[in-house]
mmCIF file of N, CA and C in Angstrom:
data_model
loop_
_atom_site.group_PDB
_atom_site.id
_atom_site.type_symbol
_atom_site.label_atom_id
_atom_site.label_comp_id
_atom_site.label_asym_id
_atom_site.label_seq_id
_atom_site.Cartn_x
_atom_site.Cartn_y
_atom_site.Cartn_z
ATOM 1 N N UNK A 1 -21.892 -25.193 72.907
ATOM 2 C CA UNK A 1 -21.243 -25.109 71.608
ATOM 3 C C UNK A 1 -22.323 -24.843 70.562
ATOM 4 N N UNK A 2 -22.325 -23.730 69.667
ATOM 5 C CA UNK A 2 -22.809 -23.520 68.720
ATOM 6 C C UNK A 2 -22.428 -23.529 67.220
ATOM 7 N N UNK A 3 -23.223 -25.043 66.610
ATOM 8 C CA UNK A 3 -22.847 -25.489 65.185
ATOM 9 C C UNK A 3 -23.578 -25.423 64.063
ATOM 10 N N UNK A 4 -22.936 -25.008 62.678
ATOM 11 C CA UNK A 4 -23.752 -24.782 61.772
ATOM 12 C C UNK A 4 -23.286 -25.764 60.854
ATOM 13 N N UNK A 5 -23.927 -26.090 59.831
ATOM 14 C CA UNK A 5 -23.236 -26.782 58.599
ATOM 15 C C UNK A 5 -23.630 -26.215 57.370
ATOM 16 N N UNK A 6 -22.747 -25.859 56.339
ATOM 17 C CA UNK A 6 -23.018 -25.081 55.000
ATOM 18 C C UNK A 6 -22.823 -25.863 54.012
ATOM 19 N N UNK A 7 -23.545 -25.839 52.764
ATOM 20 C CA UNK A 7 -23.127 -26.508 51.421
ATOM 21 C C UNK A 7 -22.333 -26.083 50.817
ATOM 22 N N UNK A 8 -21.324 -25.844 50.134
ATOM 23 C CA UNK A 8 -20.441 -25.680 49.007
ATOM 24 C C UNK A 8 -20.345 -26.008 47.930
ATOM 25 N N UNK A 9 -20.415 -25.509 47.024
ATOM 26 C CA UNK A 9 -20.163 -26.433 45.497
ATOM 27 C C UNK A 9 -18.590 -26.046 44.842
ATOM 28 N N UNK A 10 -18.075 -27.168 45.019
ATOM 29 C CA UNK A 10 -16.526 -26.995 44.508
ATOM 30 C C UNK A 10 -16.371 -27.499 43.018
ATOM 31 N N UNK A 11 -17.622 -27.756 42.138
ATOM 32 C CA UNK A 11 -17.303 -28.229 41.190
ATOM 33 C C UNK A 11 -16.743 -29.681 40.619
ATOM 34 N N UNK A 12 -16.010 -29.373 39.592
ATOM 35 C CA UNK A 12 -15.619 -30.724 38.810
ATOM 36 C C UNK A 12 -14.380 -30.597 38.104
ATOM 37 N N UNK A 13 -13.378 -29.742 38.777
ATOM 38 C CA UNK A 13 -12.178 -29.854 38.854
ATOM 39 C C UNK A 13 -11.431 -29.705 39.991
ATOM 40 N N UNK A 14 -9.969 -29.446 40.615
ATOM 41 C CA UNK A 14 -9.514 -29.751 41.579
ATOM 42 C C UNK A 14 -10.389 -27.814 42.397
ATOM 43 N N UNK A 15 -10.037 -27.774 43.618
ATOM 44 C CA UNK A 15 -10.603 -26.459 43.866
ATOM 45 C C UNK A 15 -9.923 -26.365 45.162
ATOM 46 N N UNK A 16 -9.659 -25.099 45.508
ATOM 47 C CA UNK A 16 -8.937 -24.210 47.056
ATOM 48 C C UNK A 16 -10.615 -22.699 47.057
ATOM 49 N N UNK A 17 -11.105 -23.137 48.205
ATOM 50 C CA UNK A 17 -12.447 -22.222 48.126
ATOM 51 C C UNK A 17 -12.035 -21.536 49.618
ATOM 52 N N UNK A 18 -12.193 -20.111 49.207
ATOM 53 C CA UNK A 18 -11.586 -19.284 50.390
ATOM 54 C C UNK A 18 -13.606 -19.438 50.846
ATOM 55 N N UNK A 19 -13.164 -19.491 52.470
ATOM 56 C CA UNK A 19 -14.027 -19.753 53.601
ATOM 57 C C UNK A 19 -14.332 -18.864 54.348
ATOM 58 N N UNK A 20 -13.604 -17.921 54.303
ATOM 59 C CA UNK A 20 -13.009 -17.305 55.590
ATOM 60 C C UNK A 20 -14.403 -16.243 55.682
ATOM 61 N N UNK A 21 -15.274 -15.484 54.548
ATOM 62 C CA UNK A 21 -15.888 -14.431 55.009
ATOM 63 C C UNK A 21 -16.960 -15.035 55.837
ATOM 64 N N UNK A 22 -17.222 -16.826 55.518
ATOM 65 C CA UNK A 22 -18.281 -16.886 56.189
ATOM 66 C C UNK A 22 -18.250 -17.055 57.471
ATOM 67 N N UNK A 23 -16.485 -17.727 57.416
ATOM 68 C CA UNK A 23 -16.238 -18.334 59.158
ATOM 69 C C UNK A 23 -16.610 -16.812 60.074
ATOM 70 N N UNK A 24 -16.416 -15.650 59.538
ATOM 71 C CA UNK A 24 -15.990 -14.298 59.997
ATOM 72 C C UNK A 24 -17.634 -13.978 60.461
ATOM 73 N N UNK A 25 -18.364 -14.071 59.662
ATOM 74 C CA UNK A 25 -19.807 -14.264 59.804
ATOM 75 C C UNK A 25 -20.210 -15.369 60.347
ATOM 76 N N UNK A 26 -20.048 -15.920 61.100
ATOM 77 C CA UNK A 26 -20.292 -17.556 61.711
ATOM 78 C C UNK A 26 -20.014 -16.629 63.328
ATOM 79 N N UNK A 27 -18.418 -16.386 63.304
ATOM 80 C CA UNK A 27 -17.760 -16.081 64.588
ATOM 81 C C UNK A 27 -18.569 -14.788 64.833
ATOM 82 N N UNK A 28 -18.731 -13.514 64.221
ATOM 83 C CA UNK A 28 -19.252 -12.237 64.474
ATOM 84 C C UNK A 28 -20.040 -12.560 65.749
ATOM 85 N N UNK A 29 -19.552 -11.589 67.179
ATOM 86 C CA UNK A 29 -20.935 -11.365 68.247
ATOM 87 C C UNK A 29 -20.633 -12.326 69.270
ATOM 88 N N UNK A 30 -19.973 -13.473 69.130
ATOM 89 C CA UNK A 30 -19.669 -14.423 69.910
ATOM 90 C C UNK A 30 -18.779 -14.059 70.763
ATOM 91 N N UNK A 31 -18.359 -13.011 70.855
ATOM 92 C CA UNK A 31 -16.922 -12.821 71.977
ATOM 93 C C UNK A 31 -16.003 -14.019 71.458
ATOM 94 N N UNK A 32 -15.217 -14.447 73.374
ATOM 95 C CA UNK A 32 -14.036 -15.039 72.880
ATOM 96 C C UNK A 32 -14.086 -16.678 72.817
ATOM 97 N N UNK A 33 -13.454 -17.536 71.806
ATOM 98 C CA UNK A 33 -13.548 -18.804 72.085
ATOM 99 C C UNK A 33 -12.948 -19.353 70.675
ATOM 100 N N UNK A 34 -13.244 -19.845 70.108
ATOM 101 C CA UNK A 34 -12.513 -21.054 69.252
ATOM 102 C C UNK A 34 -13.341 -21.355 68.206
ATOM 103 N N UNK A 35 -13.133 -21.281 66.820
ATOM 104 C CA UNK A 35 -13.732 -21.563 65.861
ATOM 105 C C UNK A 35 -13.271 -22.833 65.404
ATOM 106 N N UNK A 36 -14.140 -23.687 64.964
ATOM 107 C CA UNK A 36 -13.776 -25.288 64.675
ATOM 108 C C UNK A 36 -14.157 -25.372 63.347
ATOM 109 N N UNK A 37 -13.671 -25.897 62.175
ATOM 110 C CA UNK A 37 -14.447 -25.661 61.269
ATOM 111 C C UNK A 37 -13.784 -27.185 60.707
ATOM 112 N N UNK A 38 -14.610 -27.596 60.192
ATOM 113 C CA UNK A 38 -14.727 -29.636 59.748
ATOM 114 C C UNK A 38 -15.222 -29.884 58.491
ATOM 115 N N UNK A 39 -14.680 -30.437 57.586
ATOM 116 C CA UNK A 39 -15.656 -30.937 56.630
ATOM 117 C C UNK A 39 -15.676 -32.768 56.899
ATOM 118 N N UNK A 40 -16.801 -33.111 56.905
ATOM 119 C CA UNK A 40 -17.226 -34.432 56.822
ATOM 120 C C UNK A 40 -16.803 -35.437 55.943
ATOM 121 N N UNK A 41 -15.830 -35.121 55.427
ATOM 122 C CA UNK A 41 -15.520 -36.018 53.747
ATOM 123 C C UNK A 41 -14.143 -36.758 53.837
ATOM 124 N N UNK A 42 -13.970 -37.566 53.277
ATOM 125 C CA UNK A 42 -12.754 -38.492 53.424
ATOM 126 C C UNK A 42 -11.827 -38.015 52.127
ATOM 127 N N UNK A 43 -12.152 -36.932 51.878
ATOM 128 C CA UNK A 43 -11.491 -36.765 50.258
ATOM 129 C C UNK A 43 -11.218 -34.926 50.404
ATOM 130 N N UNK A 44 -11.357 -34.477 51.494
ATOM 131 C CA UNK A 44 -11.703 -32.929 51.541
ATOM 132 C C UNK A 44 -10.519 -32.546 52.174
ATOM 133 N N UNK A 45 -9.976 -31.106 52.732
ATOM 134 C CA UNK A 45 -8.904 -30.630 53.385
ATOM 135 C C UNK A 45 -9.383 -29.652 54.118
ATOM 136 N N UNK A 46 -9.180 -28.771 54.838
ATOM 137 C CA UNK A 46 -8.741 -27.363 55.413
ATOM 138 C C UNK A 46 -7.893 -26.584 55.410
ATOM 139 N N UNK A 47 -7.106 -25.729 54.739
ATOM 140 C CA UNK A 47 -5.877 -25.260 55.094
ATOM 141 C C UNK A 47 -6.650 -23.393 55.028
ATOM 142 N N UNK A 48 -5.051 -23.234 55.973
ATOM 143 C CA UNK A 48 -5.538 -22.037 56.099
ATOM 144 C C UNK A 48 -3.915 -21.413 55.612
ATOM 145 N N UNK A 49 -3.993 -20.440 54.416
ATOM 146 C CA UNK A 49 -3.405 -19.879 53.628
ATOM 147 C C UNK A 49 -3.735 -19.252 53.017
ATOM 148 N N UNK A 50 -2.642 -17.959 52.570
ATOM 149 C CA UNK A 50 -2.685 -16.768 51.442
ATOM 150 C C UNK A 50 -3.574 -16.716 50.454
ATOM 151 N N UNK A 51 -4.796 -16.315 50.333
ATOM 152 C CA UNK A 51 -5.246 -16.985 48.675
ATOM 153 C C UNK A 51 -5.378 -15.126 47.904
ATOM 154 N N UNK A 52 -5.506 -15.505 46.120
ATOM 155 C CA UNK A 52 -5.333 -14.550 45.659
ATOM 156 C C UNK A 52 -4.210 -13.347 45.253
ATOM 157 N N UNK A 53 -3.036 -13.854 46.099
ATOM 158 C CA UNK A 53 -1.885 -13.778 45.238
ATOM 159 C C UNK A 53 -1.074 -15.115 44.749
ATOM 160 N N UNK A 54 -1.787 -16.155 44.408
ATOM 161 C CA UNK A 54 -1.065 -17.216 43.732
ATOM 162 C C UNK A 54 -0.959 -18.456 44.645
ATOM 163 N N UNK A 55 -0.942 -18.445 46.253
ATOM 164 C CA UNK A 55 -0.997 -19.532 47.021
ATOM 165 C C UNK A 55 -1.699 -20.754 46.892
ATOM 166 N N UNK A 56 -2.963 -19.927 46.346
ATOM 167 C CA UNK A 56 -3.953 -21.033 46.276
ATOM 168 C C UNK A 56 -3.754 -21.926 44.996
ATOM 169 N N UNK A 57 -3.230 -21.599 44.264
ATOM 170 C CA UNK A 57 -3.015 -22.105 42.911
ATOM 171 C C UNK A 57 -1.463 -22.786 42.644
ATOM 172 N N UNK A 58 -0.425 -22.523 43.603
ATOM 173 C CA UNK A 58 0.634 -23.097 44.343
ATOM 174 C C UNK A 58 0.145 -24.400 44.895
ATOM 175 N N UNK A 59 -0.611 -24.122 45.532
ATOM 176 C CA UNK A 59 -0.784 -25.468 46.692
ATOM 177 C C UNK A 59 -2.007 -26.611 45.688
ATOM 178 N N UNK A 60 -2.193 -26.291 44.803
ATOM 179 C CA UNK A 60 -3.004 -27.304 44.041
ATOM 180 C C UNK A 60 -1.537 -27.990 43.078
ATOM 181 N N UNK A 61 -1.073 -26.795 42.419
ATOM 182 C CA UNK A 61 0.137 -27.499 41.768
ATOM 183 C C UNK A 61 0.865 -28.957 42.527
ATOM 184 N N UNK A 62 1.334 -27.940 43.848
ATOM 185 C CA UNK A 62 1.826 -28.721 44.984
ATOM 186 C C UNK A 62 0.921 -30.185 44.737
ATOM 187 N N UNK A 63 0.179 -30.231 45.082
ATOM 188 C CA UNK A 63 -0.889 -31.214 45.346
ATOM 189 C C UNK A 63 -0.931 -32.107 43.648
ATOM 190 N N UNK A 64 -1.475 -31.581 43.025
ATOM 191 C CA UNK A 64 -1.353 -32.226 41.474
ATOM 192 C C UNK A 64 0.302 -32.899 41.677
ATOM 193 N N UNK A 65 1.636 -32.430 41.398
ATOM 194 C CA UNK A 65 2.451 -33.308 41.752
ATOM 195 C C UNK A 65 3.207 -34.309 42.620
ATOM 196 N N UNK A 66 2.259 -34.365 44.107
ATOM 197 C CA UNK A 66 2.065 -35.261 45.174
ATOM 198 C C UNK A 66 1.748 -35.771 44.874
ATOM 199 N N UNK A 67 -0.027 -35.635 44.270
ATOM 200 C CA UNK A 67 -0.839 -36.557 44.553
ATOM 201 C C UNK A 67 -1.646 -36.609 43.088
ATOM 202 N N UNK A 68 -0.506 -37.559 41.871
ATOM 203 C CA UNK A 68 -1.193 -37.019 40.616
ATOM 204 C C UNK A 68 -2.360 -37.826 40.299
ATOM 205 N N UNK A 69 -3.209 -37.911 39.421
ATOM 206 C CA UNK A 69 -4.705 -38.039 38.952
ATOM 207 C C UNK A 69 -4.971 -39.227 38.165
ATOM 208 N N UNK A 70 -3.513 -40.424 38.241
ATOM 209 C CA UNK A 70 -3.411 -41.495 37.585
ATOM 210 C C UNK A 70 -3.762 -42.913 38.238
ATOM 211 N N UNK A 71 -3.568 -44.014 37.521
ATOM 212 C CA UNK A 71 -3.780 -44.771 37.896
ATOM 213 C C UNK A 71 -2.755 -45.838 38.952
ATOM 214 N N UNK A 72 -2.129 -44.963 39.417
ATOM 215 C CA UNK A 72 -1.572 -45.696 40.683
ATOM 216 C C UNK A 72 -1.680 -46.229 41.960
ATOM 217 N N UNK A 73 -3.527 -45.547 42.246
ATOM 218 C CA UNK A 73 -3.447 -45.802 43.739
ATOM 219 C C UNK A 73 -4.705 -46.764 43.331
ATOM 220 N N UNK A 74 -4.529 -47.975 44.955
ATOM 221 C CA UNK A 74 -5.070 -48.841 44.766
ATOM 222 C C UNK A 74 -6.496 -48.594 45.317
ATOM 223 N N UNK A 75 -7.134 -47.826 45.575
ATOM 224 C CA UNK A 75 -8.445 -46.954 45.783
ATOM 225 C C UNK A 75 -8.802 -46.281 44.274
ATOM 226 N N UNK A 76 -9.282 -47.286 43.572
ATOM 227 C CA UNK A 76 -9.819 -47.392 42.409
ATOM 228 C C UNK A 76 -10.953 -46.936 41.632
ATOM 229 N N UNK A 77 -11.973 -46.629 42.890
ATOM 230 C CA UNK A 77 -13.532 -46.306 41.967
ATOM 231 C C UNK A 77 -13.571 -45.085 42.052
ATOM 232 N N UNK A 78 -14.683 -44.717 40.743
ATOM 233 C CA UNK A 78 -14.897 -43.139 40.832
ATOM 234 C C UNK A 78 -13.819 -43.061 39.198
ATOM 235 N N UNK A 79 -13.606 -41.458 39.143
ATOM 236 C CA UNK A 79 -12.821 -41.239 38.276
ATOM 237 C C UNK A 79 -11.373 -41.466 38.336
ATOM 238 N N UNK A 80 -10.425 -41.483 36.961
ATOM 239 C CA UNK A 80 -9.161 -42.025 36.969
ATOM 240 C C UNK A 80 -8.418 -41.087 38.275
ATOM 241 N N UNK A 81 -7.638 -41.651 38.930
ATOM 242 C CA UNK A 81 -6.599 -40.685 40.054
ATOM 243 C C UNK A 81 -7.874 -40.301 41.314
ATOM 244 N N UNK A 82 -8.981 -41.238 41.253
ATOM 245 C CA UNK A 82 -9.745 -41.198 42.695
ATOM 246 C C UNK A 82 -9.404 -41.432 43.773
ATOM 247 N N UNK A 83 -8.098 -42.232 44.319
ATOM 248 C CA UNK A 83 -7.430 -42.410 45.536
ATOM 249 C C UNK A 83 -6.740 -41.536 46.206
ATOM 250 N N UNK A 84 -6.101 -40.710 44.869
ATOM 251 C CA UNK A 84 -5.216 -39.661 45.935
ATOM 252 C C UNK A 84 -6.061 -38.629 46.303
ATOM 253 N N UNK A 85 -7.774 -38.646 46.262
ATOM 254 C CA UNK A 85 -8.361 -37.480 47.227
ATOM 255 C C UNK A 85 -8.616 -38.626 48.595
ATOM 256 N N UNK A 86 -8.376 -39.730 48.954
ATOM 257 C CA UNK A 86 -8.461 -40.364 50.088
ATOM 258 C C UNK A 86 -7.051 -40.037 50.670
ATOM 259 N N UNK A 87 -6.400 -39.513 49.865
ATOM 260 C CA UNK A 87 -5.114 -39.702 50.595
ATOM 261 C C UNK A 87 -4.595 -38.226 51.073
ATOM 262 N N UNK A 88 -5.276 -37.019 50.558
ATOM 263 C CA UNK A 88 -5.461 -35.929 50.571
ATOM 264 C C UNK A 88 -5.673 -35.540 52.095
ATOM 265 N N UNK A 89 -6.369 -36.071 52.538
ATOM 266 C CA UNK A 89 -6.730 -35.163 54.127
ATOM 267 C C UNK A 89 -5.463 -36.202 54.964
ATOM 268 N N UNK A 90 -4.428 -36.997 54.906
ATOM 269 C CA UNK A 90 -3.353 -37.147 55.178
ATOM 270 C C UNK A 90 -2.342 -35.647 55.070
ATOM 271 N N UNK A 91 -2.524 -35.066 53.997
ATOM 272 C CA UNK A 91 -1.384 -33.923 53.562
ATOM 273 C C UNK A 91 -2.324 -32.750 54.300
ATOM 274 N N UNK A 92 -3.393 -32.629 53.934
ATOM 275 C CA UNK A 92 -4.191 -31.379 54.486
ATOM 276 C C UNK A 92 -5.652 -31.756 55.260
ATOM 277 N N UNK A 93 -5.761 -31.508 56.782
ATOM 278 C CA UNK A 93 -6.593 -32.082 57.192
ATOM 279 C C UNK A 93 -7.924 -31.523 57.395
ATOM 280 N N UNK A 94 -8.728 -32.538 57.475
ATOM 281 C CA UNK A 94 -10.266 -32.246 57.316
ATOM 282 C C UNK A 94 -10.609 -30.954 58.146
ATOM 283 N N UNK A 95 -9.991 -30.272 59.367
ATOM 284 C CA UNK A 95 -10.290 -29.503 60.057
ATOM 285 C C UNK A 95 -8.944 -28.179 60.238
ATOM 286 N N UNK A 96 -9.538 -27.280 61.047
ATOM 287 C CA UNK A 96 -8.845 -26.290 61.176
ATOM 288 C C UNK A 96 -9.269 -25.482 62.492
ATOM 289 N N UNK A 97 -8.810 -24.935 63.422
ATOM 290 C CA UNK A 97 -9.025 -24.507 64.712
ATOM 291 C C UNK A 97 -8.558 -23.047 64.695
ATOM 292 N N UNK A 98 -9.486 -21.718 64.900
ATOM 293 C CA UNK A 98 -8.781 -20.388 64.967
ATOM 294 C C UNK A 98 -9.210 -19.837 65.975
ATOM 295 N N UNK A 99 -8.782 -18.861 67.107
ATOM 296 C CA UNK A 99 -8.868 -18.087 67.888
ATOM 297 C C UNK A 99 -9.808 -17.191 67.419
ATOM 298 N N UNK A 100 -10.761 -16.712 68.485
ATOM 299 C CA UNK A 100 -11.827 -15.873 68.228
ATOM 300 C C UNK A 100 -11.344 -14.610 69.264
ATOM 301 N N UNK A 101 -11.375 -13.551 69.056
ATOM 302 C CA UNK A 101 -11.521 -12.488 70.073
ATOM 303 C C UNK A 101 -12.244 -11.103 70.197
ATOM 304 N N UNK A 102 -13.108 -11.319 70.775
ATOM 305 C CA UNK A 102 -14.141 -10.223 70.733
ATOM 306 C C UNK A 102 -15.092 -10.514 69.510
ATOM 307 N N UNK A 103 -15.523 -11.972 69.220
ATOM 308 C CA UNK A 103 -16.091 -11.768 67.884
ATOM 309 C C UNK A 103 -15.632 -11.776 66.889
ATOM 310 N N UNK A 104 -14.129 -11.570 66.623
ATOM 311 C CA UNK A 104 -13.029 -11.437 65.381
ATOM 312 C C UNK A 104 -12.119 -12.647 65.494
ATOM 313 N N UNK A 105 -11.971 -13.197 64.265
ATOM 314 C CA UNK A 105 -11.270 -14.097 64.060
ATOM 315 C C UNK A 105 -10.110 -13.542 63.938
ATOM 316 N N UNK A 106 -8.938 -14.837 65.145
ATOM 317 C CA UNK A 106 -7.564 -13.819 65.394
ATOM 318 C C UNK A 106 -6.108 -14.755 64.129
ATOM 319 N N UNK A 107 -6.879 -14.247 62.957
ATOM 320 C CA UNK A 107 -6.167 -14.594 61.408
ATOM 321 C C UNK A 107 -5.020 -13.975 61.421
ATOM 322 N N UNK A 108 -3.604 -14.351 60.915
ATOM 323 C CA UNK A 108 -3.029 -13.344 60.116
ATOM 324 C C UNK A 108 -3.195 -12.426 59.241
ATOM 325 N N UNK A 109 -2.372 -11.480 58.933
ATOM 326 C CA UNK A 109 -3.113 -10.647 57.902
ATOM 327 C C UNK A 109 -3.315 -10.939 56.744
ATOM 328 N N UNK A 110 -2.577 -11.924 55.970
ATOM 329 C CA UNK A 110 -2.732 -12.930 54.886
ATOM 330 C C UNK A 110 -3.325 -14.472 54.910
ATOM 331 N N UNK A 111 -4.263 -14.361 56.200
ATOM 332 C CA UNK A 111 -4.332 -15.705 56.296
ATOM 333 C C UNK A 111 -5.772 -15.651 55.639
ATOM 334 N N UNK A 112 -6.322 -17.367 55.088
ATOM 335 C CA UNK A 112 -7.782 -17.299 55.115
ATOM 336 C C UNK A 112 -7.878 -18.313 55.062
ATOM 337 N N UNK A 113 -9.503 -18.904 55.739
ATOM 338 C CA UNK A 113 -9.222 -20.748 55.765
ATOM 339 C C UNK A 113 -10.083 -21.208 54.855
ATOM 340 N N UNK A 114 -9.468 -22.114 53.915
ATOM 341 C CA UNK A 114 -9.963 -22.489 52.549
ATOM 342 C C UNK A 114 -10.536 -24.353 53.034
ATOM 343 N N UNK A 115 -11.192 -24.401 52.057
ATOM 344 C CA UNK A 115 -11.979 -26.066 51.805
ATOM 345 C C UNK A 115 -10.607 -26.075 50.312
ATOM 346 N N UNK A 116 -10.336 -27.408 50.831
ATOM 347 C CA UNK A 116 -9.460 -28.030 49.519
ATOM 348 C C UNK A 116 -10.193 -29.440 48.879
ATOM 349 N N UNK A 117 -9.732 -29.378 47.875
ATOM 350 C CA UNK A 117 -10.864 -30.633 46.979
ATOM 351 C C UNK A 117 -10.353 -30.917 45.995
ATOM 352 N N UNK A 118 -9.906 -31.893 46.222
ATOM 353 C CA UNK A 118 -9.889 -32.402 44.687
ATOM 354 C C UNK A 118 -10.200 -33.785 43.779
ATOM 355 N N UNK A 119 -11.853 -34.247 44.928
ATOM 356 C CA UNK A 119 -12.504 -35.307 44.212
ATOM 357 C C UNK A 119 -13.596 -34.369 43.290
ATOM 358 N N UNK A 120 -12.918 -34.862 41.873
ATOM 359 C CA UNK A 120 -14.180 -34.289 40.896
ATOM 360 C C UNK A 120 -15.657 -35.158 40.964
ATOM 361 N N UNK A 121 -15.480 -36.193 41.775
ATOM 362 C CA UNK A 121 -16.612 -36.943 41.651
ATOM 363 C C UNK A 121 -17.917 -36.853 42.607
ATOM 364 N N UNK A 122 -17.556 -35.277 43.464
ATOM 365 C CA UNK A 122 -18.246 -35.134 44.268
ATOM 366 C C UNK A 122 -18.417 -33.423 44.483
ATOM 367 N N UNK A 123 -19.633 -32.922 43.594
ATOM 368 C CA UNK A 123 -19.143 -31.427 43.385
ATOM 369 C C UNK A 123 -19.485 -30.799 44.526
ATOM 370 N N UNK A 124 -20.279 -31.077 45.531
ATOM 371 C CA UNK A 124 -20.901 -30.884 46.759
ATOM 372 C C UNK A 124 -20.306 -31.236 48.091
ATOM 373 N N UNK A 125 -19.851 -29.923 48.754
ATOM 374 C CA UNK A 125 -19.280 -30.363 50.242
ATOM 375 C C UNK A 125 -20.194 -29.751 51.375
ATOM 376 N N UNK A 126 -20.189 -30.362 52.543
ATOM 377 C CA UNK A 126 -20.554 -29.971 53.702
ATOM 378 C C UNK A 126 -19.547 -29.186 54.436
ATOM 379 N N UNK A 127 -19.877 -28.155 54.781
ATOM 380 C CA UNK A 127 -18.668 -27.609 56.115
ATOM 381 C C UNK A 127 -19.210 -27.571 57.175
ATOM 382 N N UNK A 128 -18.918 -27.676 58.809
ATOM 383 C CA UNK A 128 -19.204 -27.504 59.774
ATOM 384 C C UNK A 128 -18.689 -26.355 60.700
ATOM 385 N N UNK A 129 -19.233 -25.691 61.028
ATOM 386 C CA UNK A 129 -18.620 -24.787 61.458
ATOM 387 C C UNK A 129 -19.100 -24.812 63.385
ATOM 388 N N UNK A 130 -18.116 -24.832 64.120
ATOM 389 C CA UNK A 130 -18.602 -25.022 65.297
ATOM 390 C C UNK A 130 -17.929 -23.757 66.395
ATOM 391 N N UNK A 131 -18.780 -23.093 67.276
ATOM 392 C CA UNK A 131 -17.764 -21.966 68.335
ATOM 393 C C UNK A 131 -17.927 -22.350 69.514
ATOM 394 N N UNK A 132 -17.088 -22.822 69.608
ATOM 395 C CA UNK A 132 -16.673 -23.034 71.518
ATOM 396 C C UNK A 132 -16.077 -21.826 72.151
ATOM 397 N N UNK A 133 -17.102 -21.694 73.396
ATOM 398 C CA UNK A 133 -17.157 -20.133 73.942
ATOM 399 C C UNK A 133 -15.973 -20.314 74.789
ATOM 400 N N UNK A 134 -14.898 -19.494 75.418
ATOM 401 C CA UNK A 134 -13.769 -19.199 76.008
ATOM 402 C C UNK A 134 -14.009 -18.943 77.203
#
């Protein structure tokens, strides 16, 4: 198995960060097998969806009225509405698994796999990216 890990900076508001050119560059050359891709964080997501005609900015809405930014959850420290990014990789999970073939990631044609975030208290993510050969 061959693994990499990348930094990200998602900033200091909520964020959907399309992934995908690097996973594409991660997978390139590898033939066939399985792309794993992880972030390490208890507050982070994976999804893999449409971005750039509006999805990505859908699914934060989505998310802002799930999981709003107040003082309701009993995971308290950090900034106001810090619990519902613990509660976040419940709705969207830390990982994501795609088919590799010939080196090409076997995506939909609208698909792309994004890092989701929406602890402002942590502008810095890790991704892992791992290929298990077929």
């Amino acid at each position: 198995m061959d693994t990499e890990t990348r930094t990200y900076r998602t900033g200091d508001s909520d964020a959907v960060l399309d992934l995908t050119r690097d996973c594409v560059a991660f997978a390139a050359g590898r033939g066939d097998g399985l792309l794993h891709v992880f972030v390490p964080h208890a507050t982070c997501g994976i999804a893999i969806l449409e971005t750039g005609a509006g999805s990505d900015d859908d699914l934060l809405a989505l998310l802002r009225t799930v999981l709003p930014a107040d003082d309701r959850w009993l995971h308290r420290h950090g900034t106001r509405g810090h619990g519902r990014s613990h509660v976040l990789p419940a709705l969207v999970p830390p990982y994501a698994t795609v088919p590799v073939l010939a080196g090409s990631l076997a995506l939909g044609t609208w698909q792309s796999i994004c890092l989701v975030d929406l602890n402002v208290d942590n502008p810095e993510r890790e991704v892992r990216f791992s290929f298990l050969a077929g």
